mmCIF file of C-alpha atoms in Angstrom:
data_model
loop_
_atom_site.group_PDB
_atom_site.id
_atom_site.type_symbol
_atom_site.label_atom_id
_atom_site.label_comp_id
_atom_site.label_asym_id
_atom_site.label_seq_id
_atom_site.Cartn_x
_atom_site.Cartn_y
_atom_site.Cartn_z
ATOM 1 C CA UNK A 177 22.466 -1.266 -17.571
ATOM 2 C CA UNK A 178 22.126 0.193 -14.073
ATOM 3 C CA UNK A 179 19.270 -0.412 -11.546
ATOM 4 C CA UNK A 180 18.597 4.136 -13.055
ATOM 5 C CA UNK A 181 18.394 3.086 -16.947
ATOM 6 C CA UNK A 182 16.624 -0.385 -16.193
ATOM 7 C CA UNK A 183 13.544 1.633 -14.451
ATOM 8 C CA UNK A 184 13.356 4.452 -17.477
ATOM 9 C CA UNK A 185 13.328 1.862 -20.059
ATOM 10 C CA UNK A 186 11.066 -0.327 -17.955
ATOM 11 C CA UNK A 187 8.493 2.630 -17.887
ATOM 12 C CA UNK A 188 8.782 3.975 -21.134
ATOM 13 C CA UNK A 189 7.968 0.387 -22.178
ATOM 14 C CA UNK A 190 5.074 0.255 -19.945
ATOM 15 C CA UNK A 191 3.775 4.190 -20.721
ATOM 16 C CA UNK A 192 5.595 5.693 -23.825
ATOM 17 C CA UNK A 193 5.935 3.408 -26.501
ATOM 18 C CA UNK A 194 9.663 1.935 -25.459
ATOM 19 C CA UNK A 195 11.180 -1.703 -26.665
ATOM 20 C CA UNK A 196 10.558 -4.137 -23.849
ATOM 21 C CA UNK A 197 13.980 -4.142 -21.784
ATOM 22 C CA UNK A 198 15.932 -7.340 -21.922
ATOM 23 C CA UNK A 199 14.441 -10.310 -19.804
ATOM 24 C CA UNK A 200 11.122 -9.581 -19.612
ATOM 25 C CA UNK A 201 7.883 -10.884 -20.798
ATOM 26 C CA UNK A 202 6.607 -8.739 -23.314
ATOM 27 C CA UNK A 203 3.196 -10.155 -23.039
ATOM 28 C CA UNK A 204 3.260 -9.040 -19.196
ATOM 29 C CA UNK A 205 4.658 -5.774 -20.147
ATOM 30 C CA UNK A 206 1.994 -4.799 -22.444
ATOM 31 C CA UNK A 207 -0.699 -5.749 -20.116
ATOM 32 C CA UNK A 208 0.776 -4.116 -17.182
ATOM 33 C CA UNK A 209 1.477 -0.741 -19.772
ATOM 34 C CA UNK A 210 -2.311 -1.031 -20.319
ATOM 35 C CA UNK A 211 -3.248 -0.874 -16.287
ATOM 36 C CA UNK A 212 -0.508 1.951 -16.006
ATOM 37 C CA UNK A 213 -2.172 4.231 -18.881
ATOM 38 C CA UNK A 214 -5.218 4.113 -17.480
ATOM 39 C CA UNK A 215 -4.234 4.883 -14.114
ATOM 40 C CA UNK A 216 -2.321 7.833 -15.185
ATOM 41 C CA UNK A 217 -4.822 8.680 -17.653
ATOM 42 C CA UNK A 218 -7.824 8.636 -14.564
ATOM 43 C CA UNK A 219 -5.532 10.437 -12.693
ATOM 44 C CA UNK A 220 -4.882 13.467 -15.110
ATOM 45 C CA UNK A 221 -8.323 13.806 -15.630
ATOM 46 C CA UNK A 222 -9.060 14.189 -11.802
ATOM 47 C CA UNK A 223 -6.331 16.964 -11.543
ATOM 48 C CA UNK A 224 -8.186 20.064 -12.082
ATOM 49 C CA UNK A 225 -6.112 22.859 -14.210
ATOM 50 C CA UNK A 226 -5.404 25.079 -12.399
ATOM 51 C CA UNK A 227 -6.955 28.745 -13.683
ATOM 52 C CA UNK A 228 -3.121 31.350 -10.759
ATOM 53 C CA UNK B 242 4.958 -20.380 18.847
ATOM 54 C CA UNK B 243 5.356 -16.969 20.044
ATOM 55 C CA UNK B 244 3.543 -13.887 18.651
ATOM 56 C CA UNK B 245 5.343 -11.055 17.729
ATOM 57 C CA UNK B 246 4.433 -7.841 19.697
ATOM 58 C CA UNK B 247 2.117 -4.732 18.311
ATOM 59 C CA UNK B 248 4.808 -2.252 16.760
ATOM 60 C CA UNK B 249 1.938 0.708 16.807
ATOM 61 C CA UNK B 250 -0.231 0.718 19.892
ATOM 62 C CA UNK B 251 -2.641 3.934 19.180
ATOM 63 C CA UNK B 252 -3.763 1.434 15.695
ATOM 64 C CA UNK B 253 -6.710 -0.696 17.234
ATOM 65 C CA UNK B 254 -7.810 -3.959 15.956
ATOM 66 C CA UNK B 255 -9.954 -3.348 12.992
ATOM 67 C CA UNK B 256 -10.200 -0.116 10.600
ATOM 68 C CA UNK B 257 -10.073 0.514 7.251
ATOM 69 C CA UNK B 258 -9.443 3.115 4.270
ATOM 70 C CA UNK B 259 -10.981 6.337 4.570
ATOM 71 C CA UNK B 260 -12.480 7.676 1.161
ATOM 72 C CA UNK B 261 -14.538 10.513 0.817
ATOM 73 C CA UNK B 262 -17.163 8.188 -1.145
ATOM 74 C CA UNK B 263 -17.612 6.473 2.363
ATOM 75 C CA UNK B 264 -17.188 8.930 4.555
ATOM 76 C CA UNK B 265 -20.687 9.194 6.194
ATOM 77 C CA UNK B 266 -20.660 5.252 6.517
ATOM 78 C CA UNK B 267 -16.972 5.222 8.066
ATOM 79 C CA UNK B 268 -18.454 8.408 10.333
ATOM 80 C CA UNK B 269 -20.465 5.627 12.182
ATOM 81 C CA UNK B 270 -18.361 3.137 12.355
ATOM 82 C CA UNK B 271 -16.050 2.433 15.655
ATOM 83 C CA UNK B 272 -12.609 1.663 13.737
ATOM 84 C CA UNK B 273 -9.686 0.503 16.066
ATOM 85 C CA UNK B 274 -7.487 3.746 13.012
ATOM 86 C CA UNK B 275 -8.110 4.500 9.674
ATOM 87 C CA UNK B 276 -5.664 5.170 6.582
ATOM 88 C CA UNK B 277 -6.163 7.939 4.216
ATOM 89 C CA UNK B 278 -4.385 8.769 0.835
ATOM 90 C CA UNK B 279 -1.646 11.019 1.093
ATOM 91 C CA UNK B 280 -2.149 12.430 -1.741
ATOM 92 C CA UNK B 281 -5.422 13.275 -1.610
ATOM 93 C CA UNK B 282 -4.745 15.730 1.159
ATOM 94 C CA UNK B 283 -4.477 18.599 0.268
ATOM 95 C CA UNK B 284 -1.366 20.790 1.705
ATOM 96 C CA UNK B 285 -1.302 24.628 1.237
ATOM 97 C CA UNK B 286 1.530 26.923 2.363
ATOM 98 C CA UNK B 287 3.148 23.533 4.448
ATOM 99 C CA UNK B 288 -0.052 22.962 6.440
ATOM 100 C CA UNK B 289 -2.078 19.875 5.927
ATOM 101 C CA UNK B 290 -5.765 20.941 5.338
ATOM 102 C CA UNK B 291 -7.439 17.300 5.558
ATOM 103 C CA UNK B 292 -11.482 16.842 4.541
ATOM 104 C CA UNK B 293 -13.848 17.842 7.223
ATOM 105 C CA UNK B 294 -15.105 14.334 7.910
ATOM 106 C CA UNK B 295 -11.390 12.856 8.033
ATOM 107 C CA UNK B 296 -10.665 15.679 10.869
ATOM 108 C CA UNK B 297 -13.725 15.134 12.882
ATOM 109 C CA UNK B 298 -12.434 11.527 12.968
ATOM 110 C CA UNK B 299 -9.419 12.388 14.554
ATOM 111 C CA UNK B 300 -10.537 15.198 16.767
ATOM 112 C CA UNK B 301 -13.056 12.117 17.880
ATOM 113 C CA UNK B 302 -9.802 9.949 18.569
ATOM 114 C CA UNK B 303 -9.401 7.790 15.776
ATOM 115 C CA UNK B 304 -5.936 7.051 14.855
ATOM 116 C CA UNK B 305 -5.563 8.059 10.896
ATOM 117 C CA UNK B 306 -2.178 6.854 9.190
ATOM 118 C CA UNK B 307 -1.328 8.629 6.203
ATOM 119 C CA UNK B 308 -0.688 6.333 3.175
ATOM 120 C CA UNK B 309 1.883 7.862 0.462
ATOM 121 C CA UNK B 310 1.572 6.283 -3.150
ATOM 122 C CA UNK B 311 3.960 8.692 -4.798
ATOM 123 C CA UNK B 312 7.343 9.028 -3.280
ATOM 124 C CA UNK B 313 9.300 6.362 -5.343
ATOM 125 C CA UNK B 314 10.821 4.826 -2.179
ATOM 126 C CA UNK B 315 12.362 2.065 -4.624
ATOM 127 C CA UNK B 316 13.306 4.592 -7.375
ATOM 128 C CA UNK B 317 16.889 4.813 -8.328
ATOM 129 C CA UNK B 318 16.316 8.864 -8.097
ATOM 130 C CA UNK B 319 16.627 10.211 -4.858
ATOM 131 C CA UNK B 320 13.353 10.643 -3.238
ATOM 132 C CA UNK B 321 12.438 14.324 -3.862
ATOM 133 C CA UNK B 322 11.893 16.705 -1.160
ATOM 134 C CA UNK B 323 8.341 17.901 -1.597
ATOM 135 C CA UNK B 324 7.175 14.714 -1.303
ATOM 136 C CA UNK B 325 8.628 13.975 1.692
ATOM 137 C CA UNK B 326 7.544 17.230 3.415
ATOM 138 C CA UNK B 327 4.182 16.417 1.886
ATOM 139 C CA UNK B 328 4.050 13.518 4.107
ATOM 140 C CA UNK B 329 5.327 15.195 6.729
ATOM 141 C CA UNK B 330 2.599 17.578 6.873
ATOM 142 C CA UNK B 331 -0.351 15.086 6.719
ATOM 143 C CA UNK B 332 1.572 13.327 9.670
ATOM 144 C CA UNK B 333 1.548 16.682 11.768
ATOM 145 C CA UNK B 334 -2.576 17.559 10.633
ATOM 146 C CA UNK B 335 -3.630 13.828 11.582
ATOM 147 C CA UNK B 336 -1.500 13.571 14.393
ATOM 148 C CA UNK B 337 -0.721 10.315 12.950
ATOM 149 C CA UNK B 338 1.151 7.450 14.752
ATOM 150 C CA UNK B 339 2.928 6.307 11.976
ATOM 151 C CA UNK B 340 3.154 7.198 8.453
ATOM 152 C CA UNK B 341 2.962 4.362 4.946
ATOM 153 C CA UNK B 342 4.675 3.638 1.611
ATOM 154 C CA UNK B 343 5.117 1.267 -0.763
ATOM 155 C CA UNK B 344 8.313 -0.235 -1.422
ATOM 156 C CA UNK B 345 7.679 0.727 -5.351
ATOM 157 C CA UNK B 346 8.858 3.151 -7.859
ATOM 158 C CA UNK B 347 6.307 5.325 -9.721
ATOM 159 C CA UNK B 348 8.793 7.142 -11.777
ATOM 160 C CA UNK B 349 12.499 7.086 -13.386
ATOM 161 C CA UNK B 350 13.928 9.529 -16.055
ATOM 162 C CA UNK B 351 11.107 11.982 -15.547
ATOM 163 C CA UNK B 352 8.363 9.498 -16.424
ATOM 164 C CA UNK B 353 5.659 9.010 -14.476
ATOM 165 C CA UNK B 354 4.393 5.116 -14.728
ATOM 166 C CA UNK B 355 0.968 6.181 -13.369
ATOM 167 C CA UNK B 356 1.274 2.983 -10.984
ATOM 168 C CA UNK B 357 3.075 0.989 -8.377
ATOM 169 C CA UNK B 358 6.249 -0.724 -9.503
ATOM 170 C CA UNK B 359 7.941 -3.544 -8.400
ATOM 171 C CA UNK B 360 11.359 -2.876 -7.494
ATOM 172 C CA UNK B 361 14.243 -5.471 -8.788
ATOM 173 C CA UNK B 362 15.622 -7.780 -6.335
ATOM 174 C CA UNK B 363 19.175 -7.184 -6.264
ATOM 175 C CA UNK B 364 21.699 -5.616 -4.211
ATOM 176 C CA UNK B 365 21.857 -2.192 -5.777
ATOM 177 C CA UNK B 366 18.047 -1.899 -5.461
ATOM 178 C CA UNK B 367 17.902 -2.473 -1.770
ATOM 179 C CA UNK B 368 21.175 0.049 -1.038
ATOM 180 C CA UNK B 369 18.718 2.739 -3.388
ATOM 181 C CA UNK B 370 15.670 1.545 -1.739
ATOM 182 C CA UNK B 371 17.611 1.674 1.730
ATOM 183 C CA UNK B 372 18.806 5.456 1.245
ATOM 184 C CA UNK B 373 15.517 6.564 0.183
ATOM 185 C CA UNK B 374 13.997 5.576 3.087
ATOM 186 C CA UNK B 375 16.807 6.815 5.345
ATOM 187 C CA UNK B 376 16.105 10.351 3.636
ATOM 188 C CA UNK B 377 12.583 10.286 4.057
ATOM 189 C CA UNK B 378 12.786 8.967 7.771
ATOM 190 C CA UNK B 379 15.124 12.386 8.393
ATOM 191 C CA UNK B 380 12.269 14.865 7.528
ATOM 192 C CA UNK B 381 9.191 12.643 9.188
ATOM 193 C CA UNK B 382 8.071 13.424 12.716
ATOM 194 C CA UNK B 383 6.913 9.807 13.116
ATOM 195 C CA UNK B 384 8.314 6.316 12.117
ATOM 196 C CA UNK B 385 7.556 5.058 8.663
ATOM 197 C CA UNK B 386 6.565 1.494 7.238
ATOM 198 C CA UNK B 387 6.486 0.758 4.016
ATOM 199 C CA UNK B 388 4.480 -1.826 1.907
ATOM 200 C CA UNK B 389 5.287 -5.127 0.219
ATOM 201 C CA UNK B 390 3.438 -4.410 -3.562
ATOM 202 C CA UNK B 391 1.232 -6.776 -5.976
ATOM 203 C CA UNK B 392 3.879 -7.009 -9.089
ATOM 204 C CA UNK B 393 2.418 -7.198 -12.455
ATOM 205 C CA UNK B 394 5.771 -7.314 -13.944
ATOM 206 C CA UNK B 395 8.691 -9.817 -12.773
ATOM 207 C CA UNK B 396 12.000 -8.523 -13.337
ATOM 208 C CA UNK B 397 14.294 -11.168 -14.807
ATOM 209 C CA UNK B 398 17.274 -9.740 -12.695
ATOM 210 C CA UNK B 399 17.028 -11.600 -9.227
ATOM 211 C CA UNK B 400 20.047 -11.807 -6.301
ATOM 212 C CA UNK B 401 17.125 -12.069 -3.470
ATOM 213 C CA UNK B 402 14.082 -14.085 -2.904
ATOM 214 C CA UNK B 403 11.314 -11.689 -1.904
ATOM 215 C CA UNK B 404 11.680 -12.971 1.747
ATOM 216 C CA UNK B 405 15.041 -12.738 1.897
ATOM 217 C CA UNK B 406 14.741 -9.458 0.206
ATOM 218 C CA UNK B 407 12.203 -7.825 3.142
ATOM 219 C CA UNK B 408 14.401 -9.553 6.073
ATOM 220 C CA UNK B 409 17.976 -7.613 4.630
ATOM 221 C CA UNK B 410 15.429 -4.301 4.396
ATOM 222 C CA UNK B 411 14.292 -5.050 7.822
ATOM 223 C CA UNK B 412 17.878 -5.377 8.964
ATOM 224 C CA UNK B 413 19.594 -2.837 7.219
ATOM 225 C CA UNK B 414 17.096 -0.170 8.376
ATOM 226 C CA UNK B 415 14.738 -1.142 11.123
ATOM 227 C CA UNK B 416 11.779 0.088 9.101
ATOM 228 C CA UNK B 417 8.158 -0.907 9.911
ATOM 229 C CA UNK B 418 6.345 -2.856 7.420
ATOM 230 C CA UNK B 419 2.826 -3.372 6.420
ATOM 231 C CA UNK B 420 2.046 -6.273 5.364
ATOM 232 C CA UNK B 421 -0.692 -6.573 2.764
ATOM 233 C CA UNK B 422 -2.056 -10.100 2.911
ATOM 234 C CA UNK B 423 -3.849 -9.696 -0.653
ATOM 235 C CA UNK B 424 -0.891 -8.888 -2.157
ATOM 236 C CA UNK B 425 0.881 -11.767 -0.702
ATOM 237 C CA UNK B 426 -2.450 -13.579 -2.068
ATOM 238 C CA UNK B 427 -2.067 -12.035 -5.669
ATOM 239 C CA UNK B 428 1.651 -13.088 -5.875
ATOM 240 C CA UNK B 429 1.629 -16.122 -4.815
ATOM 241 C CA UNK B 430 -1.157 -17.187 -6.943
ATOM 242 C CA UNK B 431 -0.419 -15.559 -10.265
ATOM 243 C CA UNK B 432 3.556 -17.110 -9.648
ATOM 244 C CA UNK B 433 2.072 -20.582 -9.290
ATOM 245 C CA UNK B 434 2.902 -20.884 -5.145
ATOM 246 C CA UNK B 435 0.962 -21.635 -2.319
ATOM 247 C CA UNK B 436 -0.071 -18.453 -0.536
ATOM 248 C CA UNK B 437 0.144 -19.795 3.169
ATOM 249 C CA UNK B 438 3.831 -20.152 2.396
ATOM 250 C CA UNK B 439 4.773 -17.306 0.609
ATOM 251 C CA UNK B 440 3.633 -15.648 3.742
ATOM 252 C CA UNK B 441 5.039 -17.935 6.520
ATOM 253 C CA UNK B 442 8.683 -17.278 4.919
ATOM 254 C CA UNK B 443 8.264 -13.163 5.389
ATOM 255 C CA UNK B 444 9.322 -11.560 8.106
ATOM 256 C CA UNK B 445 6.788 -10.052 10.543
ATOM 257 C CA UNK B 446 8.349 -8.711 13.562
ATOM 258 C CA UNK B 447 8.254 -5.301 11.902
ATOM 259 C CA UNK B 448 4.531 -5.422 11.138
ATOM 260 C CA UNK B 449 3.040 -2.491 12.272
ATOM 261 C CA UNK B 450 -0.463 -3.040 10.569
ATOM 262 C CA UNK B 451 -1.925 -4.676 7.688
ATOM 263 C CA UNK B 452 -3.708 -4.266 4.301
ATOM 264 C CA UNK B 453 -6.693 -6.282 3.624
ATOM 265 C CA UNK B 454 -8.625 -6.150 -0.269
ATOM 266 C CA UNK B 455 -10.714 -8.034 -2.470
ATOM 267 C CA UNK B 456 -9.237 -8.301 -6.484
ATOM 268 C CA UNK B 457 -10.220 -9.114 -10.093
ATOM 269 C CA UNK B 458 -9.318 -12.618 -11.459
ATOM 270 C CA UNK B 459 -9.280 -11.697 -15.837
ATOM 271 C CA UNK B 460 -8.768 -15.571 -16.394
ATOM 272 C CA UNK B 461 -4.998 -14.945 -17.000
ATOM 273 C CA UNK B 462 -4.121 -12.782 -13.981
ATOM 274 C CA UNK B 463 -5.396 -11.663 -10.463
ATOM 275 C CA UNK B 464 -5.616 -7.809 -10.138
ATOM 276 C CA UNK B 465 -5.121 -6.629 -6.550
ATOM 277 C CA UNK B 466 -7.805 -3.864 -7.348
ATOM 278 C CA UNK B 467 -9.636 -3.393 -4.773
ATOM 279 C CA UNK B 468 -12.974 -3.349 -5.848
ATOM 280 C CA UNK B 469 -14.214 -6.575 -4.475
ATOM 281 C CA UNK B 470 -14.865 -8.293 -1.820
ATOM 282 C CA UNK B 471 -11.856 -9.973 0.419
ATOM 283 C CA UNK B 472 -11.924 -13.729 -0.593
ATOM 284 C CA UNK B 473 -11.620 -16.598 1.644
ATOM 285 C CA UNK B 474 -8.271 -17.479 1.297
ATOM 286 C CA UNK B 475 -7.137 -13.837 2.064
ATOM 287 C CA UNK B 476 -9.165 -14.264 4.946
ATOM 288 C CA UNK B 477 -6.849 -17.245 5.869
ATOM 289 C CA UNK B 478 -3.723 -15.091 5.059
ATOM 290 C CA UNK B 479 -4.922 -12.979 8.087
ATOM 291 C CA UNK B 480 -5.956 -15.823 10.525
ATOM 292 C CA UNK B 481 -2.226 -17.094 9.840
ATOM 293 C CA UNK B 482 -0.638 -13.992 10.311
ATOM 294 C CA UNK B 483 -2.357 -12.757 13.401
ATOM 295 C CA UNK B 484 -1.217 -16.108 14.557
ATOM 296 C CA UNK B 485 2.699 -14.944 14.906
ATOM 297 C CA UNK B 486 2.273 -11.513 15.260
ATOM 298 C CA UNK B 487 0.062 -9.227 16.952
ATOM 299 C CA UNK B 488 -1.299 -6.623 14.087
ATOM 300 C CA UNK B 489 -4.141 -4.649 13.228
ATOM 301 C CA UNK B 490 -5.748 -5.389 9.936
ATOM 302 C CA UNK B 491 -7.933 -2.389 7.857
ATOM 303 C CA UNK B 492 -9.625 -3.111 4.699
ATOM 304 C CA UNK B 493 -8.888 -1.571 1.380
ATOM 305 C CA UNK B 494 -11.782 -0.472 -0.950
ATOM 306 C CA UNK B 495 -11.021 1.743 -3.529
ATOM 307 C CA UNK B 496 -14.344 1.540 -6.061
ATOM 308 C CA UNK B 497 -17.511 -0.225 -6.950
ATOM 309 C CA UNK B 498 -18.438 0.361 -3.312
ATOM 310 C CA UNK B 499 -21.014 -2.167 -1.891
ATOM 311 C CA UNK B 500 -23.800 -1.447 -0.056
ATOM 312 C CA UNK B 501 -23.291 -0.414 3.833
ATOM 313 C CA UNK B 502 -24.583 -3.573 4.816
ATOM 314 C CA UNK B 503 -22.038 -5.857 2.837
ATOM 315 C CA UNK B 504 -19.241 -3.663 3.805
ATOM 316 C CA UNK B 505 -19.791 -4.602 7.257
ATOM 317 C CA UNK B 506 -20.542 -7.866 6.490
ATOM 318 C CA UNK B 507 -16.637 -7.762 5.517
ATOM 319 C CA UNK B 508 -15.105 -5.861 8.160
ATOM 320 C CA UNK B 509 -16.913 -8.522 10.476
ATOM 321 C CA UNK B 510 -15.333 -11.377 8.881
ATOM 322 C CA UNK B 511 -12.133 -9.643 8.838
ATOM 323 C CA UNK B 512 -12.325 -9.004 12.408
ATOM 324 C CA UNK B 513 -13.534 -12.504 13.199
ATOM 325 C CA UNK B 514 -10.623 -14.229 11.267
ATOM 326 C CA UNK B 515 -8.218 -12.448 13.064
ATOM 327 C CA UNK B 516 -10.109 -12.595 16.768
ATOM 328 C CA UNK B 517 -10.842 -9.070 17.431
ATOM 329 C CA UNK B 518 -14.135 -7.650 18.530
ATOM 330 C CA UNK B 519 -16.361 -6.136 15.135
ATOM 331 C CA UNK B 520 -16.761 -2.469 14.992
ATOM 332 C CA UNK B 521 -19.956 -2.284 13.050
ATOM 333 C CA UNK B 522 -22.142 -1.985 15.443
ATOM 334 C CA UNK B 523 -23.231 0.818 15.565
ATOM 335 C CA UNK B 524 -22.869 1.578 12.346
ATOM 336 C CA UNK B 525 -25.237 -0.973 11.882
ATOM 337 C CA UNK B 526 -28.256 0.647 13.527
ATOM 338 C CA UNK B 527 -28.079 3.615 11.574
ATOM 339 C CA UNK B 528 -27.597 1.613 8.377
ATOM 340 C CA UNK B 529 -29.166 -1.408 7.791
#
């Protein structure tokens, strides 16, 4: 699809559960979706909600 | 062969990243500029309001380069606005030389991935990658350079190598770049290449400082982390490169902090491998 639908399905493999886009290694994908989790997961829980 | 001239002359030789968790150390330290998070800046009503420490550095004349990790420079979205101005502001507080990104995406469709991106190498990538810069150049009051990433993913779509890729960016644009050795270290090794030339086919005219870091070998793959200390062969990545272009190098630490002693230990060999004077010390009679 375009270089636009290639990056959503690219991260929603990687952080939401997607089907690994066409061409690449789904072993890869899955570890790099595990490093992106937890990144974004650490970084949630260092945003304070706000009260405002 | 001839070196390449410094793109950013208020950047001295040797600095590093400043995080709050080392802020006392980096206090008493002489470094040639430091970089600090964009993001963890906090902006109210448009106006930068940088940590104490971080503005006592530059009211004591340390150049500090704001680094942005969440603008999407490489994002087939249009980079948005508040981002940009974000930057912007951090640039004006710091009264920064130059401000960093990474050519990356962080986000597409809403999403946020949560990390750096790789960005495919093909020719509608660059033209998107190559607009978002131009728009974010429009709102900064200082040039921009933007980072070549560690890729955890390879995208099976290739028109460019990732040379030939940085040299059209270069071209198209003019952009600075900063070149991060260890992620030229990381590639190269988890693709199977030599590391010495992976880096002596990118282009470095642009450079206008470099990124130096340790990473995290998990048997499979090396993790540009961050949290270790800068291994030898990244060490030679910087003797090389200093050898075609004139750059300052700063050190990357982002966790699992050593000991003020062992930091300096690696600032020293960072400064040694690429000839410039160590900053430590001073730093060193209040520390160790």
């Amino acid at each position: 699809g375009s270089l636009a639908q290639r990056q959503e399905a690219l991260v929603r493999a990687l952080v939401a559960g997607g089907p690994v886009p066409s061409g690449f290694d789904p072993q890869a994908v899955a570890a790099a979706g595990e490093v992106c989790r937890h990144k974004r997961d650490a970084h949630a829980g260092s945003v304070r909600p706000r009260p405002w | 062969m001839s070196v390449a001239r410094r793109r950013v002359p208020a950047l001295g030789d040797v600095g590093l990243g400043w995080r709050r968790e080392i802020a006392g150390v980096i206090g008493d330290l002489r470094p040639g500029f430091c970089e600090v998070i964009a993001e963890s800046v906090a902006v109210r009503r448009g106006r930068a309001r940088p940590h104490p420490a971080l503005a006592h550095l530059v009211s004591s004349g340390v150049a500090v380069v704001p680094h942005g990790v969440a603008l999407s420079l490489g994002g087939a979205e249009p980079v948005q606005r508040k981002r940009i101005r974000h930057l912007a502001a951090c640039a004006e507080a710091l009264d920064a030389p130059v401000v960093s990104e990474h050519i990356a995406f962080v986000r597409a469709g809403g999403i946020e991935a949560g990390h750096l991106l790789p960005v495919p190498r093909t020719r509608e990538a660059l033209a998107a990658l190559t607009a978002n810069i131009e728009r974010t150049r429009q709102e900064l009051p200082v040039p921009l350079a933007v980072e070549n990433i560690a890729a955890f993913v390879e995208w099976p779509e290739s028109e460019f190598t990732e040379s030939e890729f940085l040299t059209e960016l270069v071209e198209r644009t003019g952009v600075l770049l900063v070149m991060d050795v260890a992620n030229v270290y990381a590639n190269a090794r988890n693709r199977g290449r030599d590391p010495q030339r992976e880096l002596a086919r990118l282009p470095v005219e642009q450079v206008a400082y470099s990124h130096v870091a340790g990473g995290h070998d998990d048997g499979d793959f090396y993790h540009d982390t961050h949290t270790a200390r800068t291994p030898q062969e990244v060490l030679d990545l910087v003797a090389a490169l200093r050898r075609r272009v004139d750059t300052p190098f700063m050190l990357e630490r982002d966790g699992r902090y050593p000991p003020a002693a062992e930091l300096f230990e690696e600032l020293d060999a960072i400064a040694a491998a690429s000839g410039a004077a160590p900053i430590t010390a001073v730093a060193r009679e209040v520390w160790v």
